[in-house]
Amino acid sequence: MRKPIIAGNWKMNNTVAGTKQLLSELLPLVGDVTETEVVVCVPFTDIATAAAMTAGTNVKVGAQNVAWADKGAFTGEISADMLKEAGAEYVIIGHSERRQYFGETDESVNKRTVQALKNGLKPIVCVGETLAEREGGITEEVLCRQLEGGFSGIASEQMAQIVVAYEPVWAIGTGKTATSAQAEETIAYIRGKLAAMFGKKTADAVRIQYGGSMNPSNAKELMAQPDIDGGLIGGASLKAPDFTAVVKYNG
Ligand code: 13P
């Protein structure tokens, strides 16, 4: 059985003061949830604060990127050691915003994923097609390339520790969610592709999230789909009541 995982991706929002405010509202609401894994992926400068505040609760802290090198001349990057020391357990890799604005490629996603695994950080690896790609009928081709490139050289045992986030780019921040049928169909395709790459047993163990305008009103239906194991939540993760309602999608 795959344990559901709901992760907030705060993106570039919240200073330390904002983090304290949001977590002080959120932790009393979701801090003791056990049936679902709850993660907040916060900006680098908020990780230590979030880790201190969530200590002793069931909420885990994640980062939003990690360098592929251990250390050295990589201005602007952050190492796995630094993230772990600050208190991160998860790390988002290859978000579409990083692919779109910061030149992230399947190859760099792969290198960052390998580095996260090597250092005991749990990767949440994002894949997803653009609107033009969906309308052009090449969604599966795009996902196939992202999965083969992103997970190249990774062993089955390692793959089982990775969370995959399927985020159709056209549904991110647009209020336009994939229908639950669309999301299920595509995520089932991803699981099938992982089965071809890593074997069915591994593919059955990998948790796959949906992301893209997931909110309190659509979370339950999305989470009811057999292959959808969680959500990666942007906008709705910035409001404690909304994020709570997604975490507690079953009411
Ligand atoms: P929204 O929930 O704001 O659409 O963002 C989704 C996302 O990009 C999560 O990583």
PDB file of C-alpha atoms and ligand atoms in Angstrom:
ATOM      1  CA  MET A   1       0.000   0.000   0.000  1.00  0.00           C
ATOM      2  CA  ARG A   2       1.233   3.454  -0.899  1.00  0.00           C
ATOM      3  CA  LYS A   3       0.886   6.053   1.838  1.00  0.00           C
ATOM      4  CA  PRO A   4      -0.659   9.268   0.476  1.00  0.00           C
ATOM      5  CA  ILE A   5       1.664  12.276   0.429  1.00  0.00           C
ATOM      6  CA  ILE A   6       0.436  15.847   0.293  1.00  0.00           C
ATOM      7  CA  ALA A   7       3.219  18.402  -0.127  1.00  0.00           C
ATOM      8  CA  GLY A   8       2.955  22.163  -0.177  1.00  0.00           C
ATOM      9  CA  ASN A   9       5.241  23.936  -2.627  1.00  0.00           C
ATOM     10  CA  TRP A  10       5.479  27.430  -1.248  1.00  0.00           C
ATOM     11  CA  LYS A  11       7.565  28.535  -4.266  1.00  0.00           C
ATOM     12  CA  MET A  12       9.148  31.974  -3.661  1.00  0.00           C
ATOM     13  CA  ASN A  13       6.754  33.010  -0.920  1.00  0.00           C
ATOM     14  CA  ASN A  14       7.150  33.758   2.792  1.00  0.00           C
ATOM     15  CA  THR A  15      10.019  35.333   4.655  1.00  0.00           C
ATOM     16  CA  VAL A  16      10.908  33.896   8.054  1.00  0.00           C
ATOM     17  CA  ALA A  17       8.171  36.020   9.617  1.00  0.00           C
ATOM     18  CA  GLY A  18       5.649  34.707   7.101  1.00  0.00           C
ATOM     19  CA  THR A  19       6.814  31.157   7.727  1.00  0.00           C
ATOM     20  CA  LYS A  20       6.296  31.551  11.468  1.00  0.00           C
ATOM     21  CA  GLN A  21       2.830  32.938  10.884  1.00  0.00           C
ATOM     22  CA  LEU A  22       1.694  30.286   8.417  1.00  0.00           C
ATOM     23  CA  LEU A  23       3.115  27.351  10.377  1.00  0.00           C
ATOM     24  CA  SER A  24       1.676  28.613  13.642  1.00  0.00           C
ATOM     25  CA  GLU A  25      -1.742  28.449  11.959  1.00  0.00           C
ATOM     26  CA  LEU A  26      -1.111  25.198  10.121  1.00  0.00           C
ATOM     27  CA  LEU A  27       0.540  22.977  12.725  1.00  0.00           C
ATOM     28  CA  PRO A  28      -2.401  22.848  15.143  1.00  0.00           C
ATOM     29  CA  LEU A  29      -4.552  21.754  12.187  1.00  0.00           C
ATOM     30  CA  VAL A  30      -2.359  19.075  10.556  1.00  0.00           C
ATOM     31  CA  GLY A  31       0.539  18.455  12.944  1.00  0.00           C
ATOM     32  CA  ASP A  32      -0.891  15.163  14.188  1.00  0.00           C
ATOM     33  CA  VAL A  33      -2.088  13.714  10.877  1.00  0.00           C
ATOM     34  CA  THR A  34      -0.781  10.169  10.484  1.00  0.00           C
ATOM     35  CA  GLU A  35      -2.721   8.569   7.630  1.00  0.00           C
ATOM     36  CA  THR A  36      -1.195  10.981   5.101  1.00  0.00           C
ATOM     37  CA  GLU A  37       2.389  12.196   4.902  1.00  0.00           C
ATOM     38  CA  VAL A  38       2.433  15.988   5.058  1.00  0.00           C
ATOM     39  CA  VAL A  39       5.369  18.024   3.744  1.00  0.00           C
ATOM     40  CA  VAL A  40       6.019  21.741   3.361  1.00  0.00           C
ATOM     41  CA  CYS A  41       8.629  22.653   0.738  1.00  0.00           C
ATOM     42  CA  VAL A  42       9.774  26.104   1.730  1.00  0.00           C
ATOM     43  CA  PRO A  43      12.349  28.635   0.467  1.00  0.00           C
ATOM     44  CA  PHE A  44      15.942  27.881   1.540  1.00  0.00           C
ATOM     45  CA  THR A  45      16.030  30.714   4.078  1.00  0.00           C
ATOM     46  CA  ASP A  46      12.923  29.337   5.811  1.00  0.00           C
ATOM     47  CA  ILE A  47      14.063  25.714   6.157  1.00  0.00           C
ATOM     48  CA  ALA A  48      15.696  26.050   9.576  1.00  0.00           C
ATOM     49  CA  THR A  49      12.693  27.908  10.985  1.00  0.00           C
ATOM     50  CA  ALA A  50      10.263  25.382   9.527  1.00  0.00           C
ATOM     51  CA  ALA A  51      12.349  22.460  10.803  1.00  0.00           C
ATOM     52  CA  ALA A  52      12.446  23.899  14.319  1.00  0.00           C
ATOM     53  CA  MET A  53       8.727  24.585  14.329  1.00  0.00           C
ATOM     54  CA  THR A  54       7.697  21.195  12.925  1.00  0.00           C
ATOM     55  CA  ALA A  55       9.989  19.189  15.245  1.00  0.00           C
ATOM     56  CA  GLY A  56       7.855  16.786  17.255  1.00  0.00           C
ATOM     57  CA  THR A  57       4.951  17.012  14.777  1.00  0.00           C
ATOM     58  CA  ASN A  58       4.212  14.771  11.798  1.00  0.00           C
ATOM     59  CA  VAL A  59       4.874  17.559   9.294  1.00  0.00           C
ATOM     60  CA  LYS A  60       8.083  17.231   7.292  1.00  0.00           C
ATOM     61  CA  VAL A  61      10.136  19.921   5.636  1.00  0.00           C
ATOM     62  CA  GLY A  62      11.400  20.001   2.065  1.00  0.00           C
ATOM     63  CA  ALA A  63      13.473  22.282  -0.146  1.00  0.00           C
ATOM     64  CA  GLN A  64      12.819  23.317  -3.748  1.00  0.00           C
ATOM     65  CA  ASN A  65      16.151  22.511  -5.404  1.00  0.00           C
ATOM     66  CA  VAL A  66      19.528  20.891  -4.714  1.00  0.00           C
ATOM     67  CA  ALA A  67      22.912  21.141  -6.424  1.00  0.00           C
ATOM     68  CA  TRP A  68      24.361  18.079  -8.146  1.00  0.00           C
ATOM     69  CA  ALA A  69      27.830  18.653  -6.699  1.00  0.00           C
ATOM     70  CA  ASP A  70      28.942  18.163  -3.096  1.00  0.00           C
ATOM     71  CA  LYS A  71      30.467  21.625  -2.801  1.00  0.00           C
ATOM     72  CA  GLY A  72      32.692  24.104  -4.572  1.00  0.00           C
ATOM     73  CA  ALA A  73      32.509  26.829  -7.187  1.00  0.00           C
ATOM     74  CA  PHE A  74      28.782  26.771  -7.975  1.00  0.00           C
ATOM     75  CA  THR A  75      27.606  30.312  -7.210  1.00  0.00           C
ATOM     76  CA  GLY A  76      23.951  30.457  -6.319  1.00  0.00           C
ATOM     77  CA  GLU A  77      23.513  26.729  -5.757  1.00  0.00           C
ATOM     78  CA  ILE A  78      22.828  24.916  -2.480  1.00  0.00           C
ATOM     79  CA  SER A  79      24.223  21.546  -1.463  1.00  0.00           C
ATOM     80  CA  ALA A  80      22.478  18.488  -0.076  1.00  0.00           C
ATOM     81  CA  ASP A  81      24.589  18.791   3.097  1.00  0.00           C
ATOM     82  CA  MET A  82      23.402  22.347   3.624  1.00  0.00           C
ATOM     83  CA  LEU A  83      19.770  21.363   3.138  1.00  0.00           C
ATOM     84  CA  LYS A  84      20.023  18.420   5.485  1.00  0.00           C
ATOM     85  CA  GLU A  85      21.791  20.425   8.146  1.00  0.00           C
ATOM     86  CA  ALA A  86      19.056  23.055   7.946  1.00  0.00           C
ATOM     87  CA  GLY A  87      16.446  20.317   8.457  1.00  0.00           C
ATOM     88  CA  ALA A  88      15.138  19.361   5.005  1.00  0.00           C
ATOM     89  CA  GLU A  89      14.067  15.769   4.439  1.00  0.00           C
ATOM     90  CA  TYR A  90      12.528  16.136   0.969  1.00  0.00           C
ATOM     91  CA  VAL A  91      13.549  18.164  -2.068  1.00  0.00           C
ATOM     92  CA  ILE A  92      11.571  19.132  -5.153  1.00  0.00           C
ATOM     93  CA  ILE A  93      13.596  18.606  -8.332  1.00  0.00           C
ATOM     94  CA  GLY A  94      12.822  19.684 -11.892  1.00  0.00           C
ATOM     95  CA  HIS A  95       9.731  21.767 -11.224  1.00  0.00           C
ATOM     96  CA  SER A  96       8.360  23.161 -14.489  1.00  0.00           C
ATOM     97  CA  GLU A  97       9.140  26.693 -13.328  1.00  0.00           C
ATOM     98  CA  ARG A  98      12.799  25.704 -13.044  1.00  0.00           C
ATOM     99  CA  ARG A  99      12.672  24.023 -16.439  1.00  0.00           C
ATOM    100  CA  GLN A 100      10.957  27.068 -17.973  1.00  0.00           C
ATOM    101  CA  TYR A 101      12.873  29.966 -16.380  1.00  0.00           C
ATOM    102  CA  PHE A 102      16.178  28.537 -15.158  1.00  0.00           C
ATOM    103  CA  GLY A 103      17.294  26.174 -17.869  1.00  0.00           C
ATOM    104  CA  GLU A 104      16.661  22.940 -15.974  1.00  0.00           C
ATOM    105  CA  THR A 105      16.934  19.939 -18.302  1.00  0.00           C
ATOM    106  CA  ASP A 106      16.269  16.228 -17.982  1.00  0.00           C
ATOM    107  CA  GLU A 107      20.021  15.804 -17.599  1.00  0.00           C
ATOM    108  CA  SER A 108      20.329  18.321 -14.753  1.00  0.00           C
ATOM    109  CA  VAL A 109      17.223  16.831 -13.115  1.00  0.00           C
ATOM    110  CA  ASN A 110      18.933  13.456 -13.284  1.00  0.00           C
ATOM    111  CA  LYS A 111      22.161  14.745 -11.733  1.00  0.00           C
ATOM    112  CA  ARG A 112      20.308  16.526  -8.923  1.00  0.00           C
ATOM    113  CA  THR A 113      18.199  13.420  -8.241  1.00  0.00           C
ATOM    114  CA  VAL A 114      21.267  11.187  -8.030  1.00  0.00           C
ATOM    115  CA  GLN A 115      22.891  13.661  -5.640  1.00  0.00           C
ATOM    116  CA  ALA A 116      19.784  13.901  -3.430  1.00  0.00           C
ATOM    117  CA  LEU A 117      19.565  10.109  -3.158  1.00  0.00           C
ATOM    118  CA  LYS A 118      23.273   9.777  -2.436  1.00  0.00           C
ATOM    119  CA  ASN A 119      22.827  12.145   0.506  1.00  0.00           C
ATOM    120  CA  GLY A 120      19.612  10.706   1.896  1.00  0.00           C
ATOM    121  CA  LEU A 121      17.316  13.505   0.741  1.00  0.00           C
ATOM    122  CA  LYS A 122      14.014  12.246  -0.655  1.00  0.00           C
ATOM    123  CA  PRO A 123      13.429  13.621  -4.155  1.00  0.00           C
ATOM    124  CA  ILE A 124      10.063  14.810  -5.429  1.00  0.00           C
ATOM    125  CA  VAL A 125      10.745  14.806  -9.165  1.00  0.00           C
ATOM    126  CA  CYS A 126       8.378  16.825 -11.343  1.00  0.00           C
ATOM    127  CA  VAL A 127       7.313  15.944 -14.869  1.00  0.00           C
ATOM    128  CA  GLY A 128       4.578  17.316 -17.077  1.00  0.00           C
ATOM    129  CA  GLU A 129       3.653  18.564 -20.524  1.00  0.00           C
ATOM    130  CA  THR A 130       2.863  22.085 -21.727  1.00  0.00           C
ATOM    131  CA  LEU A 131      -0.455  23.041 -23.282  1.00  0.00           C
ATOM    132  CA  ALA A 132       1.086  23.034 -26.774  1.00  0.00           C
ATOM    133  CA  GLU A 133       2.465  19.557 -26.163  1.00  0.00           C
ATOM    134  CA  ARG A 134      -0.902  18.240 -24.939  1.00  0.00           C
ATOM    135  CA  GLU A 135      -2.745  19.825 -27.838  1.00  0.00           C
ATOM    136  CA  GLY A 136      -0.108  18.480 -30.210  1.00  0.00           C
ATOM    137  CA  GLY A 137      -0.848  14.965 -28.961  1.00  0.00           C
ATOM    138  CA  ILE A 138       2.687  14.390 -27.674  1.00  0.00           C
ATOM    139  CA  THR A 139       2.020  14.223 -23.921  1.00  0.00           C
ATOM    140  CA  GLU A 140       3.215  10.631 -23.595  1.00  0.00           C
ATOM    141  CA  GLU A 141       6.274  11.259 -25.728  1.00  0.00           C
ATOM    142  CA  VAL A 142       7.238  14.218 -23.511  1.00  0.00           C
ATOM    143  CA  LEU A 143       6.692  12.267 -20.289  1.00  0.00           C
ATOM    144  CA  CYS A 144       8.618   9.321 -21.680  1.00  0.00           C
ATOM    145  CA  ARG A 145      11.594  11.584 -22.416  1.00  0.00           C
ATOM    146  CA  GLN A 146      11.412  13.249 -18.999  1.00  0.00           C
ATOM    147  CA  LEU A 147      11.200   9.914 -17.157  1.00  0.00           C
ATOM    148  CA  GLU A 148      13.937   8.197 -19.164  1.00  0.00           C
ATOM    149  CA  GLY A 149      16.210  11.234 -18.898  1.00  0.00           C
ATOM    150  CA  GLY A 150      15.430  12.134 -15.313  1.00  0.00           C
ATOM    151  CA  PHE A 151      15.801   8.605 -13.967  1.00  0.00           C
ATOM    152  CA  SER A 152      18.675   7.420 -16.124  1.00  0.00           C
ATOM    153  CA  GLY A 153      21.124   5.227 -14.200  1.00  0.00           C
ATOM    154  CA  ILE A 154      18.942   5.025 -11.119  1.00  0.00           C
ATOM    155  CA  ALA A 155      18.577   1.604  -9.469  1.00  0.00           C
ATOM    156  CA  SER A 156      15.156   0.090  -8.730  1.00  0.00           C
ATOM    157  CA  GLU A 157      15.713   0.276  -4.953  1.00  0.00           C
ATOM    158  CA  GLN A 158      16.441   3.989  -5.291  1.00  0.00           C
ATOM    159  CA  MET A 159      13.458   4.564  -7.568  1.00  0.00           C
ATOM    160  CA  ALA A 160      11.154   3.208  -4.881  1.00  0.00           C
ATOM    161  CA  GLN A 161      12.212   6.109  -2.640  1.00  0.00           C
ATOM    162  CA  ILE A 162      11.443   8.778  -5.222  1.00  0.00           C
ATOM    163  CA  VAL A 163       8.127  10.617  -5.324  1.00  0.00           C
ATOM    164  CA  VAL A 164       7.063  11.599  -8.837  1.00  0.00           C
ATOM    165  CA  ALA A 165       4.903  14.694  -9.252  1.00  0.00           C
ATOM    166  CA  TYR A 166       2.879  14.878 -12.450  1.00  0.00           C
ATOM    167  CA  GLU A 167       2.198  18.544 -13.029  1.00  0.00           C
ATOM    168  CA  PRO A 168       0.670  19.480 -16.371  1.00  0.00           C
ATOM    169  CA  VAL A 169       2.183  22.917 -17.000  1.00  0.00           C
ATOM    170  CA  TRP A 170      -1.135  24.263 -18.283  1.00  0.00           C
ATOM    171  CA  ALA A 171      -2.787  23.534 -14.938  1.00  0.00           C
ATOM    172  CA  ILE A 172      -0.211  25.270 -12.726  1.00  0.00           C
ATOM    173  CA  GLY A 173      -1.442  28.479 -11.151  1.00  0.00           C
ATOM    174  CA  THR A 174      -4.133  28.787 -13.786  1.00  0.00           C
ATOM    175  CA  GLY A 175      -7.110  27.530 -11.815  1.00  0.00           C
ATOM    176  CA  LYS A 176      -7.508  25.054 -14.656  1.00  0.00           C
ATOM    177  CA  THR A 177      -7.192  21.578 -13.159  1.00  0.00           C
ATOM    178  CA  ALA A 178      -6.817  18.456 -15.180  1.00  0.00           C
ATOM    179  CA  THR A 179     -10.011  16.465 -14.770  1.00  0.00           C
ATOM    180  CA  SER A 180      -9.601  13.529 -12.451  1.00  0.00           C
ATOM    181  CA  ALA A 181      -9.951  11.234 -15.466  1.00  0.00           C
ATOM    182  CA  GLN A 182      -7.210  13.097 -17.376  1.00  0.00           C
ATOM    183  CA  ALA A 183      -4.923  13.082 -14.350  1.00  0.00           C
ATOM    184  CA  GLU A 184      -5.549   9.382 -13.682  1.00  0.00           C
ATOM    185  CA  GLU A 185      -5.001   8.430 -17.314  1.00  0.00           C
ATOM    186  CA  THR A 186      -1.686  10.266 -17.478  1.00  0.00           C
ATOM    187  CA  ILE A 187      -0.467   9.099 -14.083  1.00  0.00           C
ATOM    188  CA  ALA A 188      -1.352   5.507 -14.985  1.00  0.00           C
ATOM    189  CA  TYR A 189       0.757   6.007 -18.117  1.00  0.00           C
ATOM    190  CA  ILE A 190       3.644   7.229 -15.934  1.00  0.00           C
ATOM    191  CA  ARG A 191       3.318   4.165 -13.687  1.00  0.00           C
ATOM    192  CA  GLY A 192       3.310   1.915 -16.734  1.00  0.00           C
ATOM    193  CA  LYS A 193       6.431   3.597 -18.050  1.00  0.00           C
ATOM    194  CA  LEU A 194       8.123   3.172 -14.645  1.00  0.00           C
ATOM    195  CA  ALA A 195       7.135  -0.513 -14.725  1.00  0.00           C
ATOM    196  CA  ALA A 196       8.834  -0.863 -18.106  1.00  0.00           C
ATOM    197  CA  MET A 197      11.957   0.848 -16.766  1.00  0.00           C
ATOM    198  CA  PHE A 198      12.182  -0.576 -13.233  1.00  0.00           C
ATOM    199  CA  GLY A 199       9.797  -3.539 -13.035  1.00  0.00           C
ATOM    200  CA  LYS A 200       6.214  -3.728 -11.879  1.00  0.00           C
ATOM    201  CA  LYS A 201       7.029  -4.212  -8.205  1.00  0.00           C
ATOM    202  CA  THR A 202       8.993  -0.976  -8.065  1.00  0.00           C
ATOM    203  CA  ALA A 203       6.436   0.925 -10.134  1.00  0.00           C
ATOM    204  CA  ASP A 204       3.700  -0.241  -7.767  1.00  0.00           C
ATOM    205  CA  ALA A 205       5.664   1.119  -4.810  1.00  0.00           C
ATOM    206  CA  VAL A 206       6.397   4.577  -6.267  1.00  0.00           C
ATOM    207  CA  ARG A 207       4.113   7.333  -5.073  1.00  0.00           C
ATOM    208  CA  ILE A 208       2.899   9.626  -7.836  1.00  0.00           C
ATOM    209  CA  GLN A 209       1.378  12.997  -7.007  1.00  0.00           C
ATOM    210  CA  TYR A 210      -0.823  15.222  -9.084  1.00  0.00           C
ATOM    211  CA  GLY A 211      -0.055  18.949  -9.082  1.00  0.00           C
ATOM    212  CA  GLY A 212      -1.750  21.899 -10.761  1.00  0.00           C
ATOM    213  CA  SER A 213      -4.507  23.967  -9.167  1.00  0.00           C
ATOM    214  CA  MET A 214      -5.289  21.237  -6.662  1.00  0.00           C
ATOM    215  CA  ASN A 215      -7.458  22.721  -3.940  1.00  0.00           C
ATOM    216  CA  PRO A 216     -10.079  21.866  -1.302  1.00  0.00           C
ATOM    217  CA  SER A 217     -12.822  21.480  -3.892  1.00  0.00           C
ATOM    218  CA  ASN A 218     -11.097  18.988  -6.194  1.00  0.00           C
ATOM    219  CA  ALA A 219      -8.694  17.141  -3.865  1.00  0.00           C
ATOM    220  CA  LYS A 220     -11.099  14.386  -2.844  1.00  0.00           C
ATOM    221  CA  GLU A 221     -11.990  13.404  -6.384  1.00  0.00           C
ATOM    222  CA  LEU A 222      -8.389  13.494  -7.558  1.00  0.00           C
ATOM    223  CA  MET A 223      -7.216  11.462  -4.567  1.00  0.00           C
ATOM    224  CA  ALA A 224      -9.921   8.861  -5.211  1.00  0.00           C
ATOM    225  CA  GLN A 225      -8.208   7.838  -8.453  1.00  0.00           C
ATOM    226  CA  PRO A 226      -6.360   4.541  -8.105  1.00  0.00           C
ATOM    227  CA  ASP A 227      -2.988   5.772  -9.361  1.00  0.00           C
ATOM    228  CA  ILE A 228      -2.975   9.199  -7.696  1.00  0.00           C
ATOM    229  CA  ASP A 229      -1.126   8.971  -4.386  1.00  0.00           C
ATOM    230  CA  GLY A 230      -0.886  12.584  -3.404  1.00  0.00           C
ATOM    231  CA  GLY A 231      -0.708  16.195  -4.386  1.00  0.00           C
ATOM    232  CA  LEU A 232       1.892  18.893  -4.878  1.00  0.00           C
ATOM    233  CA  ILE A 233       0.072  22.036  -3.899  1.00  0.00           C
ATOM    234  CA  GLY A 234       1.113  25.562  -4.877  1.00  0.00           C
ATOM    235  CA  GLY A 235      -1.304  28.420  -4.236  1.00  0.00           C
ATOM    236  CA  ALA A 236      -3.571  26.517  -1.841  1.00  0.00           C
ATOM    237  CA  SER A 237      -0.576  25.605   0.363  1.00  0.00           C
ATOM    238  CA  LEU A 238      -0.123  29.256   1.332  1.00  0.00           C
ATOM    239  CA  LYS A 239      -3.378  29.392   3.280  1.00  0.00           C
ATOM    240  CA  ALA A 240      -3.584  27.168   6.350  1.00  0.00           C
ATOM    241  CA  PRO A 241      -7.312  26.353   6.044  1.00  0.00           C
ATOM    242  CA  ASP A 242      -7.020  25.497   2.336  1.00  0.00           C
ATOM    243  CA  PHE A 243      -3.928  23.342   2.754  1.00  0.00           C
ATOM    244  CA  THR A 244      -5.558  21.610   5.721  1.00  0.00           C
ATOM    245  CA  ALA A 245      -8.642  20.843   3.659  1.00  0.00           C
ATOM    246  CA  VAL A 246      -6.464  19.265   0.973  1.00  0.00           C
ATOM    247  CA  VAL A 247      -4.506  17.249   3.551  1.00  0.00           C
ATOM    248  CA  LYS A 248      -7.814  16.083   5.045  1.00  0.00           C
ATOM    249  CA  TYR A 249      -9.371  15.420   1.634  1.00  0.00           C
ATOM    250  CA  ASN A 250     -11.450  12.590   3.048  1.00  0.00           C
ATOM    251  CA  GLY A 251     -13.181  14.987   5.403  1.00  0.00           C
TER     252      GLY A 251
HETATM  253  P1  13P B   1      -0.722  25.592  -8.099  1.00  0.00           P
HETATM  254  O1  13P B   1      -1.296  24.663  -7.070  1.00  0.00           O
HETATM  255  O2  13P B   1      -0.606  27.008  -7.625  1.00  0.00           O
HETATM  256  O3  13P B   1      -1.363  25.437  -9.419  1.00  0.00           O
HETATM  257  O4  13P B   1       0.813  25.116  -8.286  1.00  0.00           O
HETATM  258  C1  13P B   1       1.064  23.792  -8.525  1.00  0.00           C
HETATM  259  C2  13P B   1       2.521  23.599  -8.443  1.00  0.00           C
HETATM  260  O5  13P B   1       3.281  24.063  -9.266  1.00  0.00           O
HETATM  261  C3  13P B   1       3.049  22.821  -7.314  1.00  0.00           C
HETATM  262  O6  13P B   1       4.384  22.524  -7.484  1.00  0.00           O
END
